[in-house]
mmCIF file of C-alpha atoms in Angstrom:
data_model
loop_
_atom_site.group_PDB
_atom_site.id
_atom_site.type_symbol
_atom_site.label_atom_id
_atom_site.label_comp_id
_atom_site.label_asym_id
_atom_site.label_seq_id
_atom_site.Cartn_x
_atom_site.Cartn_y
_atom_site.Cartn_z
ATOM 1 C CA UNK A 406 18.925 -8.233 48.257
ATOM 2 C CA UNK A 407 17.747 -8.543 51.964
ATOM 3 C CA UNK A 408 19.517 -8.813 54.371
ATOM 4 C CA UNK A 409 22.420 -9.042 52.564
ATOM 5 C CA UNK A 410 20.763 -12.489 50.952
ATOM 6 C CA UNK A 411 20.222 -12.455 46.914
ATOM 7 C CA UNK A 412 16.920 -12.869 46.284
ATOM 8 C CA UNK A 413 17.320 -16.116 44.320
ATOM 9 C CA UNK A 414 18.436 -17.740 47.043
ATOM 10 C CA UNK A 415 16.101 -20.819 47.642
ATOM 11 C CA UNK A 416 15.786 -19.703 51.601
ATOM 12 C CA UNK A 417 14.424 -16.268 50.002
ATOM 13 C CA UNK A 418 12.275 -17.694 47.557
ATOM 14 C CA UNK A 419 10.490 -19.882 50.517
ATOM 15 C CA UNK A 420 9.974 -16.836 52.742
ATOM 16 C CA UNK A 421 8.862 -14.638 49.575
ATOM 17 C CA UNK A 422 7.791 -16.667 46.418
ATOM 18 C CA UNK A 423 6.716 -15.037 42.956
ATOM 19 C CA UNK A 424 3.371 -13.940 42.432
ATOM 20 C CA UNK A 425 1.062 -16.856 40.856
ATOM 21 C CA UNK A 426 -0.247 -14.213 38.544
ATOM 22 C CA UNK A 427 -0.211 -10.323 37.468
ATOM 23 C CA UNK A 428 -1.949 -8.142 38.887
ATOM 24 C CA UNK A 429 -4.885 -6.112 36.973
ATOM 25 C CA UNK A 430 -5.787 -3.479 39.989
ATOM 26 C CA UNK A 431 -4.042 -0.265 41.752
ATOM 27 C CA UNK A 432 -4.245 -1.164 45.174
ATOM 28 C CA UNK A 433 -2.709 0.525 47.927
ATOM 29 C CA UNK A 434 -2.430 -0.918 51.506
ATOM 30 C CA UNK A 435 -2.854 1.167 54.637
ATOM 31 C CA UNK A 436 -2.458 0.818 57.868
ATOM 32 C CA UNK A 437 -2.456 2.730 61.559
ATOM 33 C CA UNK A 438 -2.177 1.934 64.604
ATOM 34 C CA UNK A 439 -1.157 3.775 68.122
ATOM 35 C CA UNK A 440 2.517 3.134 67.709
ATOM 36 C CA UNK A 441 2.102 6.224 65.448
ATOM 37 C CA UNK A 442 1.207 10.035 65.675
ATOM 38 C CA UNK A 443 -0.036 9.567 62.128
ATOM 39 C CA UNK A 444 -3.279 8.511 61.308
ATOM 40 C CA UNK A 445 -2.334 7.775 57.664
ATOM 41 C CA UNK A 446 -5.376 5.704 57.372
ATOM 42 C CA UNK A 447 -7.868 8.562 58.519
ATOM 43 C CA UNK A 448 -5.421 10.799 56.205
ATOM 44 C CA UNK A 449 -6.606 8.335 53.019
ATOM 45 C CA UNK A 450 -9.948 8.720 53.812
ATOM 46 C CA UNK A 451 -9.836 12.235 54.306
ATOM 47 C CA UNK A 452 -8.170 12.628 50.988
ATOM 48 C CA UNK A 453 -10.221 10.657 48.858
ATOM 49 C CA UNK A 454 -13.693 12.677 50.369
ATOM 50 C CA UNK A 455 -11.985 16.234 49.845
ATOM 51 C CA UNK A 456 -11.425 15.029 46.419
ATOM 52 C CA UNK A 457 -14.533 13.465 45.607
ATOM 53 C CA UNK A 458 -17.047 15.137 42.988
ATOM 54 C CA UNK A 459 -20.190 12.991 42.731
ATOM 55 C CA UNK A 460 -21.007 10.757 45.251
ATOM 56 C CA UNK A 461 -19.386 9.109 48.232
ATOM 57 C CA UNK A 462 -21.587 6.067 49.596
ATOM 58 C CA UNK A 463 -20.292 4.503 53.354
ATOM 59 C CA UNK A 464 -20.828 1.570 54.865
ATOM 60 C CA UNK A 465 -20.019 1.263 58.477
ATOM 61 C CA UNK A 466 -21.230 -0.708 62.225
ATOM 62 C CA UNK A 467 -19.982 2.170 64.265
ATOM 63 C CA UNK A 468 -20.235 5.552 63.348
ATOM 64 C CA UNK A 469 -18.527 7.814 65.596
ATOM 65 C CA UNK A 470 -15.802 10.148 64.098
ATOM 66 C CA UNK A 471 -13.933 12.728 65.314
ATOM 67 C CA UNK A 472 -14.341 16.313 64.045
ATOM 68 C CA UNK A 473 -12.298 16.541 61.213
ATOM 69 C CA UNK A 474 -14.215 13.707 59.661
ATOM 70 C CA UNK A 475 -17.419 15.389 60.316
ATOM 71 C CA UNK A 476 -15.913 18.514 58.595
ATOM 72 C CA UNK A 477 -15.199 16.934 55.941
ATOM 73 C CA UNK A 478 -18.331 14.974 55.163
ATOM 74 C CA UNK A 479 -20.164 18.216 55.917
ATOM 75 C CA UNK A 480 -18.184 19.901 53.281
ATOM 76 C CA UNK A 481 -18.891 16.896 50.766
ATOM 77 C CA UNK A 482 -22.386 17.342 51.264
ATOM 78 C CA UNK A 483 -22.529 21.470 51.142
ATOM 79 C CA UNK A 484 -20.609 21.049 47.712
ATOM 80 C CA UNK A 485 -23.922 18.983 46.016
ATOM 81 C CA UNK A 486 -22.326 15.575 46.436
ATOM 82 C CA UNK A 487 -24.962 12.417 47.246
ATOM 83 C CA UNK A 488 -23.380 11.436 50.409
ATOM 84 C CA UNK A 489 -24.955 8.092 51.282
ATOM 85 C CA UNK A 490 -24.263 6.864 55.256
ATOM 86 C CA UNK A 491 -25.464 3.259 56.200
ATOM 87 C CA UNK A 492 -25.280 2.330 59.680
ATOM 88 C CA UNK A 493 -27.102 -0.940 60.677
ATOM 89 C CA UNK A 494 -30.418 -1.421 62.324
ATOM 90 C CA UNK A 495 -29.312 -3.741 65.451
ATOM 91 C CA UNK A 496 -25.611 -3.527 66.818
ATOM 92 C CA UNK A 497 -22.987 -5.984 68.982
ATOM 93 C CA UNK A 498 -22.779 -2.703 71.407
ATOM 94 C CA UNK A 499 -25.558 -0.650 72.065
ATOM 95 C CA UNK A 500 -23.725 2.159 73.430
ATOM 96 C CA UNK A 501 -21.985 2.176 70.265
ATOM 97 C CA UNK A 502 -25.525 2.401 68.696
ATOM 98 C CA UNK A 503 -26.683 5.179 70.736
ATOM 99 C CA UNK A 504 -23.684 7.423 70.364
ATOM 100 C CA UNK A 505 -23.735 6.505 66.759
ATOM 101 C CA UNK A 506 -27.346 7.273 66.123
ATOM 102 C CA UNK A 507 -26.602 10.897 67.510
ATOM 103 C CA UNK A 508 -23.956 11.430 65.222
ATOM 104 C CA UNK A 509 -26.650 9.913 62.347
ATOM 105 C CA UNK A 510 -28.824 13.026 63.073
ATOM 106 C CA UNK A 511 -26.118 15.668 63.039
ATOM 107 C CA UNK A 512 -25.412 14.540 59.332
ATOM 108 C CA UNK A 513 -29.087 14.783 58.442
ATOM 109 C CA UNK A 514 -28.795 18.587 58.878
ATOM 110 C CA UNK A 515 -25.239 18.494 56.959
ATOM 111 C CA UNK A 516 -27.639 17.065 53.743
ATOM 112 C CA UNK A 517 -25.896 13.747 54.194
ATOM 113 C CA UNK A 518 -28.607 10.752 53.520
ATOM 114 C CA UNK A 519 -28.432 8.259 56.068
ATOM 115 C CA UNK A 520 -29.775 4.725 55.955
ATOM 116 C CA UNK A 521 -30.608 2.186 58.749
ATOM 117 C CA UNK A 522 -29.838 -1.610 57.479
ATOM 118 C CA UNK A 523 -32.525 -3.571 58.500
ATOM 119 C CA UNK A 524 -30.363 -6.215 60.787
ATOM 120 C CA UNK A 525 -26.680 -6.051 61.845
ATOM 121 C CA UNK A 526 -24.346 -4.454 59.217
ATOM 122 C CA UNK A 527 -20.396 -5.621 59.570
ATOM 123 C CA UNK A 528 -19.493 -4.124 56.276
ATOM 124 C CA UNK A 529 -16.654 -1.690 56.142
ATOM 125 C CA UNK A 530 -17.080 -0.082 52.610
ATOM 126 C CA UNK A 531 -16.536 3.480 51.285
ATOM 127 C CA UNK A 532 -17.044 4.371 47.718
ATOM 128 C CA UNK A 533 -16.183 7.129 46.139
ATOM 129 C CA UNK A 534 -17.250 8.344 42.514
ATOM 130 C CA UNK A 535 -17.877 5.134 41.533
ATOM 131 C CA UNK A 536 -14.161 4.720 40.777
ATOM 132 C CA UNK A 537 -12.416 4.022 43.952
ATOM 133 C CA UNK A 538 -12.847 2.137 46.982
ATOM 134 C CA UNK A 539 -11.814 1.461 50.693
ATOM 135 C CA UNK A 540 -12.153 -1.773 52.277
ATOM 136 C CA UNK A 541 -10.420 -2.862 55.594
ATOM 137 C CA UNK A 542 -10.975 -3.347 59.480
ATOM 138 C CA UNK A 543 -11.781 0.383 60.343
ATOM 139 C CA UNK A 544 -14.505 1.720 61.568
ATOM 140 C CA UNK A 545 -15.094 5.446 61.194
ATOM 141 C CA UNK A 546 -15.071 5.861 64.946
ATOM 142 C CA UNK A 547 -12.397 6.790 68.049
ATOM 143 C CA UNK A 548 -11.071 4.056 68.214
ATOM 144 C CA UNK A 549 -9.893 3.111 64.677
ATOM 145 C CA UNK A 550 -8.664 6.301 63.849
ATOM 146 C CA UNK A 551 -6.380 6.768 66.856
ATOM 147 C CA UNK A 552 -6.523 3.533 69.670
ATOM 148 C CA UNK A 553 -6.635 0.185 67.100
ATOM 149 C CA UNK A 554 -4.239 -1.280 64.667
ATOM 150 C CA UNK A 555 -6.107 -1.535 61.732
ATOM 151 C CA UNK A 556 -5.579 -1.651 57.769
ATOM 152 C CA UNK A 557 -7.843 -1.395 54.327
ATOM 153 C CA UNK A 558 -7.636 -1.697 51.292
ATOM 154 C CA UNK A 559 -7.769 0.964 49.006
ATOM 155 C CA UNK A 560 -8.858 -0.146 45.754
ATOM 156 C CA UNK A 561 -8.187 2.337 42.558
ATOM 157 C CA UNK A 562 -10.412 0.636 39.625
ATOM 158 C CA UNK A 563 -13.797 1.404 37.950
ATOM 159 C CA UNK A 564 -14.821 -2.338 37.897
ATOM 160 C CA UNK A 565 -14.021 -2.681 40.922
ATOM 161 C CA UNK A 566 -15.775 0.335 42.706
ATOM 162 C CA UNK A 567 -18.982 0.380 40.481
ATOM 163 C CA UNK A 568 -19.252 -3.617 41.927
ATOM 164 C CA UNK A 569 -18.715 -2.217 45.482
ATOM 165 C CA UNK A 570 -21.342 0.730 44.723
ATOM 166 C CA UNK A 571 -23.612 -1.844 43.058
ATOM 167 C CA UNK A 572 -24.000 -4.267 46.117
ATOM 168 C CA UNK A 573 -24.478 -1.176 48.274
ATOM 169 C CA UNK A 574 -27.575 -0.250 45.906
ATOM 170 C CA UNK A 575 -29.365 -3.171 46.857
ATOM 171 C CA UNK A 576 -28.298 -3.307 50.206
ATOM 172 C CA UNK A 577 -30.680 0.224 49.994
ATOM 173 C CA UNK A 578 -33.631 -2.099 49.702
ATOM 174 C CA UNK A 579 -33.234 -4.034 53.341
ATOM 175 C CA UNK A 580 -33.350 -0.283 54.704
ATOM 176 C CA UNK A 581 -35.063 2.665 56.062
ATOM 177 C CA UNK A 582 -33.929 5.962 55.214
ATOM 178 C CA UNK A 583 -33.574 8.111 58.410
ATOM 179 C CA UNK A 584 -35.376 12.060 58.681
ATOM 180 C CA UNK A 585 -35.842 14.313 61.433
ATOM 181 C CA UNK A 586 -39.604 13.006 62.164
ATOM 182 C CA UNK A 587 -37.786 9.445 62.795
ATOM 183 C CA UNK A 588 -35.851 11.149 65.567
ATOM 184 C CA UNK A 589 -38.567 13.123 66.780
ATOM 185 C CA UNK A 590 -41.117 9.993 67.186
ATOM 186 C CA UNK A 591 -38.812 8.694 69.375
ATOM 187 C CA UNK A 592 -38.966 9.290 73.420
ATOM 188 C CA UNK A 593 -36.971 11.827 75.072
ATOM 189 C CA UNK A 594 -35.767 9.050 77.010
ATOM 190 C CA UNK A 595 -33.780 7.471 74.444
ATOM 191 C CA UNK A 596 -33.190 10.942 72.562
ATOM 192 C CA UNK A 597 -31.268 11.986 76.007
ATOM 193 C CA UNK A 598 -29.741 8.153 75.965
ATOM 194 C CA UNK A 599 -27.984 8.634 72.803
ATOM 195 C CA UNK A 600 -26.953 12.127 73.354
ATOM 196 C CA UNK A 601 -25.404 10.739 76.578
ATOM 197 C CA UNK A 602 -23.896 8.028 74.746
ATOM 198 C CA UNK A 603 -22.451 10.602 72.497
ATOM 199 C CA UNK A 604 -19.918 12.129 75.432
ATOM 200 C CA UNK A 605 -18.243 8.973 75.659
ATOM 201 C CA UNK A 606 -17.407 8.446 71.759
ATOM 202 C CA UNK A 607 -13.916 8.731 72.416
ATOM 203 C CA UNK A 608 -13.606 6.162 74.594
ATOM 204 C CA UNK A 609 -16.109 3.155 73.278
#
C-alpha cells in the first residue's frame, strides 16, 4: 500500500497503472543533483570505468571533469584499455570548447584516443565493454557532477550496448582524430585561450 491506500484502488491505479508490457532489459536509473553530498551519478560512472576491461568509448558536448574522473580514465588507459573520447567539432559555448579542448590534450598523453565530430555533438553516451551503457542529461563536466540535477540511464544488456557502440563506430567517420601536432599547429594565441579557459572549468 501507499499511503495507507491498497494498491487496487481505482484512484491508485490512475496515478500508477500496470506496465503495458515486460520488460526485457536491466536498467537502472540515476540521478544527482545539489540537494545531495553524493554524486551517485559520477559514483556509477566511476564504477563502471574502474571495472571495465576492454574498451570504454564516450560521447560527450562538454568535457570538463574533475580530477577523480581524470584519474580514473588515466588509469583505464595505463591498464591497455581502447579508451575512445568524442567531443564535437563546433559547440553552443565556446568557453566550454576551449576549456574542453585543454582537457582533450591532457588525455592524449594519458593514451586516451580522442575524436573531434565534425559539427555539433549533443550526444551523451558512454559504453563500456560492449555490454553496458549510460545514457542521460550529464555531461562529464563541473557542473553535472556537482551544480545540476541530472539523471541517465544505465543500461545493462549486450544488444543494447553493442547498438550504442555500433552508432558510435560510424559516428568515427564524420571525425578527425586529435594528436599532439593538431595542438601544436595551432597559435599560441588560442593554445593560451584554452588553457585560460581551463581555470574556470568549475564554474562554466
Amino acid at each position: 500500500s501507499v499511503a495507507g491506500l491498497p494498491l487496487e484502488d481505482e484512484w491508485m491505479r490512475a496515478f500508477m497503472p500496470p506496465p503495458l508490457a515486460d520488460g526485457t532489459l536491466a536498467v537502472q536509473i540515476v540521478s544527482s543533483g545539489p540537494d545531495t553530498d553524493a554524486s551517485p551519478l559520477k559514483s556509477g560512472l566511476l564504477e563502471m570505468l574502474y571495472t571495465a576491461r576492454k574498451n570504454v568509448f564516450i560521447q560527450t558536448p562538454y568535457f570538463t571533469p574533475d580530477d577523480s574522473f581524470l584519474d580514473a580514465l588515466r588509469i583505464a588507459a595505463g591498464s591497455d584499455l581502447d579508451i575512445k573520447l568524442m567531443l564535437p567539432g563546433k559547440s553552443d559555448n565556446p568557453l566550454v570548447q576551449a576549456a574542453t579542448c585543454s582537457y582533450a590534450r591532457q588525455m592524449l598523453n594519458t593514451g586516451v584516443r580522442v575524436y573531434m565530430y565534425k559539427g555539433f555533438l549533443h550526444a551523451k553516451t558512454i559504453v563500456f565493454d560492449r555490454a553496458a551503457a549510460s545514457i542521460g542529461t550529464a555531461n562529464l563536466d563541473y557542473r553535472s557532477f556537482s551544480l545540476n540535477f541530472e539523471i541517465n540511464a544505465f543500461i545493462y544488456d549486450p544488444d543494447f550496448a553493442a547498438q550504442c557502440e555500433d552508432a558510435f563506430l560510424r559516428d568515427l567517420d564524420n571525425c578527425i582524430e586529435l594528436d599532439e601536432d593538431w595542438f601544436e599547429r595551432l597559435s599560441p594565441f588560442t593554445r593560451a585561450a584554452y588553457s585560460a579557459a581551463r581555470l574556470l572549468a568549475p564554474v562554466i
